[in-house]
Every structure is written in structure tokens, then in C-alpha cells.
PDB file of C-alpha atoms and ligand atoms in Angstrom:
ATOM      1  CA  VAL A   5       0.346  -0.142   0.407  1.00  0.00           C
ATOM      2  CA  VAL A   6       1.663   3.605  -1.333  1.00  0.00           C
ATOM      3  CA  ALA A   7      -0.767   6.205   0.127  1.00  0.00           C
ATOM      4  CA  THR A   8      -3.818   5.063   2.502  1.00  0.00           C
ATOM      5  CA  GLN A   9      -6.064   8.276   3.163  1.00  0.00           C
ATOM      6  CA  THR A  10      -8.719   7.580   5.509  1.00  0.00           C
ATOM      7  CA  SER A  11     -12.061   9.837   5.098  1.00  0.00           C
ATOM      8  CA  GLY A  12     -12.161  11.739   8.431  1.00  0.00           C
ATOM      9  CA  ASP A  13     -11.665  10.481  12.831  1.00  0.00           C
ATOM     10  CA  GLY A  14     -12.672   7.656  12.310  1.00  0.00           C
ATOM     11  CA  LEU A  15     -15.885   6.667  14.169  1.00  0.00           C
ATOM     12  CA  VAL A  16     -15.026   5.534  17.386  1.00  0.00           C
ATOM     13  CA  LEU A  17     -17.252   3.047  19.854  1.00  0.00           C
ATOM     14  CA  LYS A  18     -17.005   1.545  23.148  1.00  0.00           C
ATOM     15  CA  ILE A  19     -16.411  -1.868  24.910  1.00  0.00           C
ATOM     16  CA  GLY A  20     -17.777  -2.611  27.267  1.00  0.00           C
ATOM     17  CA  SER A  21     -20.026  -5.192  26.591  1.00  0.00           C
ATOM     18  CA  GLU A  22     -21.342  -8.461  25.551  1.00  0.00           C
ATOM     19  CA  ASP A  23     -23.922  -6.320  23.552  1.00  0.00           C
ATOM     20  CA  ASP A  24     -21.441  -3.917  22.169  1.00  0.00           C
ATOM     21  CA  VAL A  25     -19.893  -6.893  21.128  1.00  0.00           C
ATOM     22  CA  VAL A  26     -23.702  -7.704  19.311  1.00  0.00           C
ATOM     23  CA  LEU A  27     -23.140  -3.355  18.006  1.00  0.00           C
ATOM     24  CA  VAL A  28     -19.446  -3.585  16.945  1.00  0.00           C
ATOM     25  CA  ARG A  29     -20.018  -7.010  15.184  1.00  0.00           C
ATOM     26  CA  ARG A  30     -23.094  -5.506  13.186  1.00  0.00           C
ATOM     27  CA  ARG A  31     -21.756  -1.974  12.352  1.00  0.00           C
ATOM     28  CA  VAL A  32     -18.568  -3.841  10.758  1.00  0.00           C
ATOM     29  CA  ARG A  33     -20.529  -6.065   8.849  1.00  0.00           C
ATOM     30  CA  GLU A  34     -22.458  -3.335   7.448  1.00  0.00           C
ATOM     31  CA  LEU A  35     -19.158  -1.596   6.706  1.00  0.00           C
ATOM     32  CA  ALA A  36     -17.537  -4.119   4.317  1.00  0.00           C
ATOM     33  CA  GLN A  37     -20.991  -4.423   2.752  1.00  0.00           C
ATOM     34  CA  GLN A  38     -21.360  -0.797   1.969  1.00  0.00           C
ATOM     35  CA  ARG A  39     -17.944  -0.916   0.852  1.00  0.00           C
ATOM     36  CA  GLY A  40     -18.221  -3.963  -1.640  1.00  0.00           C
ATOM     37  CA  PHE A  41     -16.342  -6.617   1.019  1.00  0.00           C
ATOM     38  CA  ASP A  42     -16.719  -9.635  -1.064  1.00  0.00           C
ATOM     39  CA  ALA A  43     -18.449 -12.413   1.022  1.00  0.00           C
ATOM     40  CA  PHE A  44     -15.618 -13.864   1.947  1.00  0.00           C
ATOM     41  CA  ALA A  45     -13.524 -10.764   2.840  1.00  0.00           C
ATOM     42  CA  THR A  46     -16.981  -9.400   4.399  1.00  0.00           C
ATOM     43  CA  ALA A  47     -17.247 -12.318   7.049  1.00  0.00           C
ATOM     44  CA  ALA A  48     -13.316 -12.760   7.671  1.00  0.00           C
ATOM     45  CA  ILE A  49     -13.708  -9.139   9.084  1.00  0.00           C
ATOM     46  CA  THR A  50     -16.664  -9.482  10.530  1.00  0.00           C
ATOM     47  CA  THR A  51     -15.328 -13.328  12.506  1.00  0.00           C
ATOM     48  CA  ALA A  52     -12.398 -11.005  13.562  1.00  0.00           C
ATOM     49  CA  THR A  53     -13.845  -7.937  14.941  1.00  0.00           C
ATOM     50  CA  SER A  54     -16.135 -10.463  17.242  1.00  0.00           C
ATOM     51  CA  GLU A  55     -12.580 -11.627  19.097  1.00  0.00           C
ATOM     52  CA  LEU A  56     -10.906  -8.785  19.281  1.00  0.00           C
ATOM     53  CA  THR A  57     -13.961  -6.579  20.745  1.00  0.00           C
ATOM     54  CA  ARG A  58     -14.321  -9.858  23.236  1.00  0.00           C
ATOM     55  CA  ASN A  59     -10.873 -10.182  23.970  1.00  0.00           C
ATOM     56  CA  VAL A  60     -10.978  -5.961  25.027  1.00  0.00           C
ATOM     57  CA  PHE A  61     -14.328  -7.314  27.084  1.00  0.00           C
ATOM     58  CA  VAL A  62     -13.118 -10.274  28.278  1.00  0.00           C
ATOM     59  CA  HIS A  63      -8.902  -9.259  29.058  1.00  0.00           C
ATOM     60  CA  ALA A  64      -8.817  -5.989  29.104  1.00  0.00           C
ATOM     61  CA  GLY A  65     -12.934  -5.378  30.677  1.00  0.00           C
ATOM     62  CA  ALA A  66     -13.680  -1.918  28.972  1.00  0.00           C
ATOM     63  CA  GLY A  67     -11.866  -0.164  25.563  1.00  0.00           C
ATOM     64  CA  THR A  68     -12.834   1.216  22.050  1.00  0.00           C
ATOM     65  CA  VAL A  69     -12.342   0.651  18.718  1.00  0.00           C
ATOM     66  CA  THR A  70     -11.636   3.375  16.245  1.00  0.00           C
ATOM     67  CA  ILE A  71     -13.800   2.433  12.982  1.00  0.00           C
ATOM     68  CA  GLU A  72     -11.806   3.570   9.783  1.00  0.00           C
ATOM     69  CA  GLU A  73     -12.931   3.743   5.418  1.00  0.00           C
ATOM     70  CA  ILE A  74      -9.724   3.593   3.975  1.00  0.00           C
ATOM     71  CA  SER A  75      -8.601   3.970   0.595  1.00  0.00           C
ATOM     72  CA  ASP A  76      -5.437   3.015  -1.487  1.00  0.00           C
ATOM     73  CA  GLY A  77      -6.621   4.484  -4.827  1.00  0.00           C
ATOM     74  CA  ARG A  78      -7.540   1.287  -6.572  1.00  0.00           C
ATOM     75  CA  ARG A  79      -8.585  -0.773  -3.164  1.00  0.00           C
ATOM     76  CA  ARG A  80     -11.104   0.207  -0.766  1.00  0.00           C
ATOM     77  CA  GLY A  81     -10.729  -1.289   3.244  1.00  0.00           C
ATOM     78  CA  LEU A  82     -11.701  -1.405   6.094  1.00  0.00           C
ATOM     79  CA  ARG A  83      -8.917  -0.394   9.688  1.00  0.00           C
ATOM     80  CA  LEU A  84      -9.682  -0.946  13.390  1.00  0.00           C
ATOM     81  CA  THR A  85      -7.893   0.394  15.998  1.00  0.00           C
ATOM     82  CA  PHE A  86      -8.703  -2.068  19.266  1.00  0.00           C
ATOM     83  CA  GLU A  87      -7.690   0.043  22.350  1.00  0.00           C
ATOM     84  CA  ASP A  88      -7.822  -0.775  25.484  1.00  0.00           C
ATOM     85  CA  ARG A  89      -5.873   0.627  29.493  1.00  0.00           C
ATOM     86  CA  GLY A  90      -5.594  -3.484  30.698  1.00  0.00           C
ATOM     87  CA  PRO A  91      -3.068  -6.007  32.085  1.00  0.00           C
ATOM     88  CA  GLY A  92      -1.516  -5.702  28.374  1.00  0.00           C
ATOM     89  CA  ILE A  93      -0.120  -8.942  27.198  1.00  0.00           C
ATOM     90  CA  PRO A  94       3.234  -9.921  28.807  1.00  0.00           C
ATOM     91  CA  ASP A  95       4.384 -12.827  26.254  1.00  0.00           C
ATOM     92  CA  VAL A  96       2.968 -12.112  22.056  1.00  0.00           C
ATOM     93  CA  ALA A  97       4.484 -14.783  20.982  1.00  0.00           C
ATOM     94  CA  ARG A  98       3.225 -17.486  22.896  1.00  0.00           C
ATOM     95  CA  VAL A  99      -0.307 -16.051  22.694  1.00  0.00           C
ATOM     96  CA  LEU A 100      -0.557 -15.418  18.727  1.00  0.00           C
ATOM     97  CA  ALA A 101       0.560 -19.170  18.195  1.00  0.00           C
ATOM     98  CA  GLY A 102      -2.619 -20.252  19.586  1.00  0.00           C
ATOM     99  CA  GLY A 103      -3.540 -22.452  21.792  1.00  0.00           C
ATOM    100  CA  TYR A 104      -2.750 -20.609  25.134  1.00  0.00           C
ATOM    101  CA  SER A 105      -6.298 -19.357  27.230  1.00  0.00           C
ATOM    102  CA  THR A 106      -5.609 -17.209  30.330  1.00  0.00           C
ATOM    103  CA  ALA A 107      -9.073 -18.207  30.077  1.00  0.00           C
ATOM    104  CA  LYS A 108      -9.335 -21.301  30.224  1.00  0.00           C
ATOM    105  CA  SER A 109     -10.438 -20.918  26.586  1.00  0.00           C
ATOM    106  CA  LEU A 110      -9.139 -22.215  23.370  1.00  0.00           C
ATOM    107  CA  GLY A 111      -7.276 -19.256  22.488  1.00  0.00           C
ATOM    108  CA  LEU A 112      -7.185 -19.615  19.659  1.00  0.00           C
ATOM    109  CA  GLY A 113      -8.985 -14.814  19.588  1.00  0.00           C
ATOM    110  CA  LEU A 114      -6.470 -13.576  18.279  1.00  0.00           C
ATOM    111  CA  SER A 115      -3.368 -16.044  15.811  1.00  0.00           C
ATOM    112  CA  GLY A 116      -6.481 -16.759  14.438  1.00  0.00           C
ATOM    113  CA  SER A 117      -8.429 -13.313  13.797  1.00  0.00           C
ATOM    114  CA  ARG A 118      -4.524 -12.552  12.115  1.00  0.00           C
ATOM    115  CA  ARG A 119      -4.802 -14.849   9.677  1.00  0.00           C
ATOM    116  CA  LEU A 120      -8.825 -13.319   8.755  1.00  0.00           C
ATOM    117  CA  VAL A 121      -6.765  -9.537   7.928  1.00  0.00           C
ATOM    118  CA  ASP A 122      -4.229  -8.413   5.675  1.00  0.00           C
ATOM    119  CA  GLU A 123      -2.827  -6.194   8.393  1.00  0.00           C
ATOM    120  CA  PHE A 124      -2.667  -7.189  11.673  1.00  0.00           C
ATOM    121  CA  ASN A 125      -0.476  -4.844  14.404  1.00  0.00           C
ATOM    122  CA  LEU A 126      -0.341  -5.277  17.708  1.00  0.00           C
ATOM    123  CA  GLU A 127       1.146  -3.217  20.152  1.00  0.00           C
ATOM    124  CA  THR A 128       1.066  -3.831  23.859  1.00  0.00           C
ATOM    125  CA  GLU A 129       2.550  -3.274  27.258  1.00  0.00           C
ATOM    126  CA  PRO A 130       2.252  -4.949  29.916  1.00  0.00           C
ATOM    127  CA  GLY A 131      -0.118  -3.089  32.422  1.00  0.00           C
ATOM    128  CA  LYS A 132      -0.259  -0.635  30.598  1.00  0.00           C
ATOM    129  CA  GLY A 133      -2.971  -2.052  27.834  1.00  0.00           C
ATOM    130  CA  THR A 134      -3.182  -3.266  24.432  1.00  0.00           C
ATOM    131  CA  ARG A 135      -3.328  -1.523  20.605  1.00  0.00           C
ATOM    132  CA  ILE A 136      -4.349  -3.945  17.665  1.00  0.00           C
ATOM    133  CA  THR A 137      -4.600  -2.715  14.837  1.00  0.00           C
ATOM    134  CA  VAL A 138      -6.284  -4.866  11.383  1.00  0.00           C
ATOM    135  CA  ALA A 139      -7.289  -3.410   7.821  1.00  0.00           C
ATOM    136  CA  LYS A 140      -8.661  -5.869   4.841  1.00  0.00           C
ATOM    137  CA  TRP A 141      -9.022  -4.667   1.563  1.00  0.00           C
ATOM    138  CA  THR A 142     -11.147  -5.788  -0.663  1.00  0.00           C
ATOM    139  CA  ARG A 143      -9.427  -7.170  -4.031  1.00  0.00           C
ATOM    140  CA  TYR A 144      -8.622  -5.856  -6.695  1.00  0.00           C
TER     141      TYR A 144
HETATM  142  N1  ATP B  11      -6.948  -7.651  24.680  1.00  0.00           N
HETATM  143  C1  ATP B  11      -5.771  -8.092  26.053  1.00  0.00           C
HETATM  144  N2  ATP B  11      -5.547  -7.489  27.138  1.00  0.00           N
HETATM  145  C2  ATP B  11      -4.503  -8.713  27.750  1.00  0.00           C
HETATM  146  N3  ATP B  11      -4.597  -9.968  27.237  1.00  0.00           N
HETATM  147  C3  ATP B  11      -5.118 -10.757  26.122  1.00  0.00           C
HETATM  148  C4  ATP B  11      -5.935  -9.631  25.291  1.00  0.00           C
HETATM  149  N4  ATP B  11      -6.468  -9.838  24.326  1.00  0.00           N
HETATM  150  C5  ATP B  11      -6.325 -11.207  24.602  1.00  0.00           C
HETATM  151  N5  ATP B  11      -4.886 -11.107  25.752  1.00  0.00           N
HETATM  152  C6  ATP B  11      -4.171 -12.761  26.252  1.00  0.00           C
HETATM  153  O1  ATP B  11      -3.813 -13.400  24.775  1.00  0.00           O
HETATM  154  C7  ATP B  11      -4.706 -14.718  25.400  1.00  0.00           C
HETATM  155  C8  ATP B  11      -5.190 -15.360  23.827  1.00  0.00           C
HETATM  156  O2  ATP B  11      -6.399 -14.630  23.355  1.00  0.00           O
HETATM  157  P1  ATP B  11      -6.760 -14.982  22.573  1.00  0.00           P
HETATM  158  O3  ATP B  11      -8.370 -14.232  21.948  1.00  0.00           O
HETATM  159  O4  ATP B  11      -5.692 -16.181  21.502  1.00  0.00           O
HETATM  160  O5  ATP B  11      -7.844 -16.732  23.455  1.00  0.00           O
HETATM  161  P2  ATP B  11      -8.793 -16.869  24.313  1.00  0.00           P
HETATM  162  O6  ATP B  11      -9.709 -14.821  24.484  1.00  0.00           O
HETATM  163  O7  ATP B  11      -8.272 -16.951  25.032  1.00  0.00           O
HETATM  164  O8  ATP B  11      -9.617 -17.750  24.072  1.00  0.00           O
HETATM  165  P3  ATP B  11     -10.526 -17.386  22.567  1.00  0.00           P
HETATM  166  O9  ATP B  11     -10.363 -18.201  22.377  1.00  0.00           O
HETATM  167  O10 ATP B  11     -11.971 -17.665  23.790  1.00  0.00           O
HETATM  168  O11 ATP B  11     -10.787 -16.433  21.758  1.00  0.00           O
HETATM  169  C9  ATP B  11      -6.021 -14.376  26.224  1.00  0.00           C
HETATM  170  O12 ATP B  11      -6.007 -15.536  26.680  1.00  0.00           O
HETATM  171  C10 ATP B  11      -4.617 -13.548  27.314  1.00  0.00           C
HETATM  172  O13 ATP B  11      -3.938 -14.032  27.721  1.00  0.00           O
HETATM  173 MG1   MG B  12     -10.376 -14.342  22.984  1.00  0.00          MG
END
């Protein structure tokens, strides 16, 4: 991607409950469809959104997601930034490998989400919080 433009500053949604997981997921699905994502891309970004939104709620208690509509001149896309001030992730390599959970769950949310998107960036500091940015593009 050479030049990525965002339209406006993006839409910021709060994540603080299980209901918010549903609302964020619905919003992203609608935006993906509006932007011309095909069924596979729509399902992929919707599923990743669900997992990452739930992680904010479950592991950090609360946070936000910022949704931006992006374009590189040929393709349209969505960029989502999940931010929280939770406990952070001490061993990023381990959680990205998959199968590791501190919540006695499957531990597949983060690793699965990473595979479903085109761009994935994770910044975290133990005791301070976590910021995960993902992007998904339409095909050429
Ligand atoms: N936002 C976050 N803040 C702090 N820790 C997190 C956050 N997101 C993920 N983690 C840590 O990474 C681990 C792996 O996350 P992942 O989503 O892969 O699995 P999980 O949420 O435990 O289970 P599931 O498979 O149901 O999603 C979590 O168990 C948790 O320890
Ligand atoms: Mg999870």
C-alpha cells in the first residue's frame, strides 16, 4: 500500500459489555458490505472483529474500537484499532502462536483473527494496555 487515505478521524465505539460485541460486529459487517467487500472478506473481517472486541471486554474489561474507511486509490478497506488500558499481554509470541489462554478458553481468537485480515499490528505493554490494529481490503 503506497498512500492510504482515511476519510475523517473514524468512528469510535465503546466496548464495555457483551452487547457491545454484538453492536460492533453488526456495524463492521454493514460497513464491509457497503464498501463492496465480497462474502468471504465480509465474513473474515466480521469474525476478526468479534474476536478482538470480545478480547477487549473479557481480558481488559473495557476499551474502544476506532473504525476507519480507507482507500489506496484502487481498493477500499476498513481499518480497525482496538485499544484498552487492561493488563497488557506479557508474552505476545505465545498468544500469537495460538492455543494459549488465560481464560480457560481455546486461545484461538488472536491467532485466528490475524490470519483473517490483510494487516495486523499488536502493541502492548504489561500493566498499561493493548492496541491492536487490523486492516482488510477489497480485492482488485
Ligand atoms: N486485550 C487484551 N488484553 C489483555 N490480554 C489479552 C487481550 N487479548 C488477548 N489477551 C491474552 O491473550 C490470550 C489469547 O487470546 P485469544 O483471543 O487468542 O484467546 P482467548 O480469548 O483466551 O480464548 P478464545 O479462543 O475464546 O478467544 C488471552 O487468554 C489473554 O491472556
Ligand atoms: Mg479471545
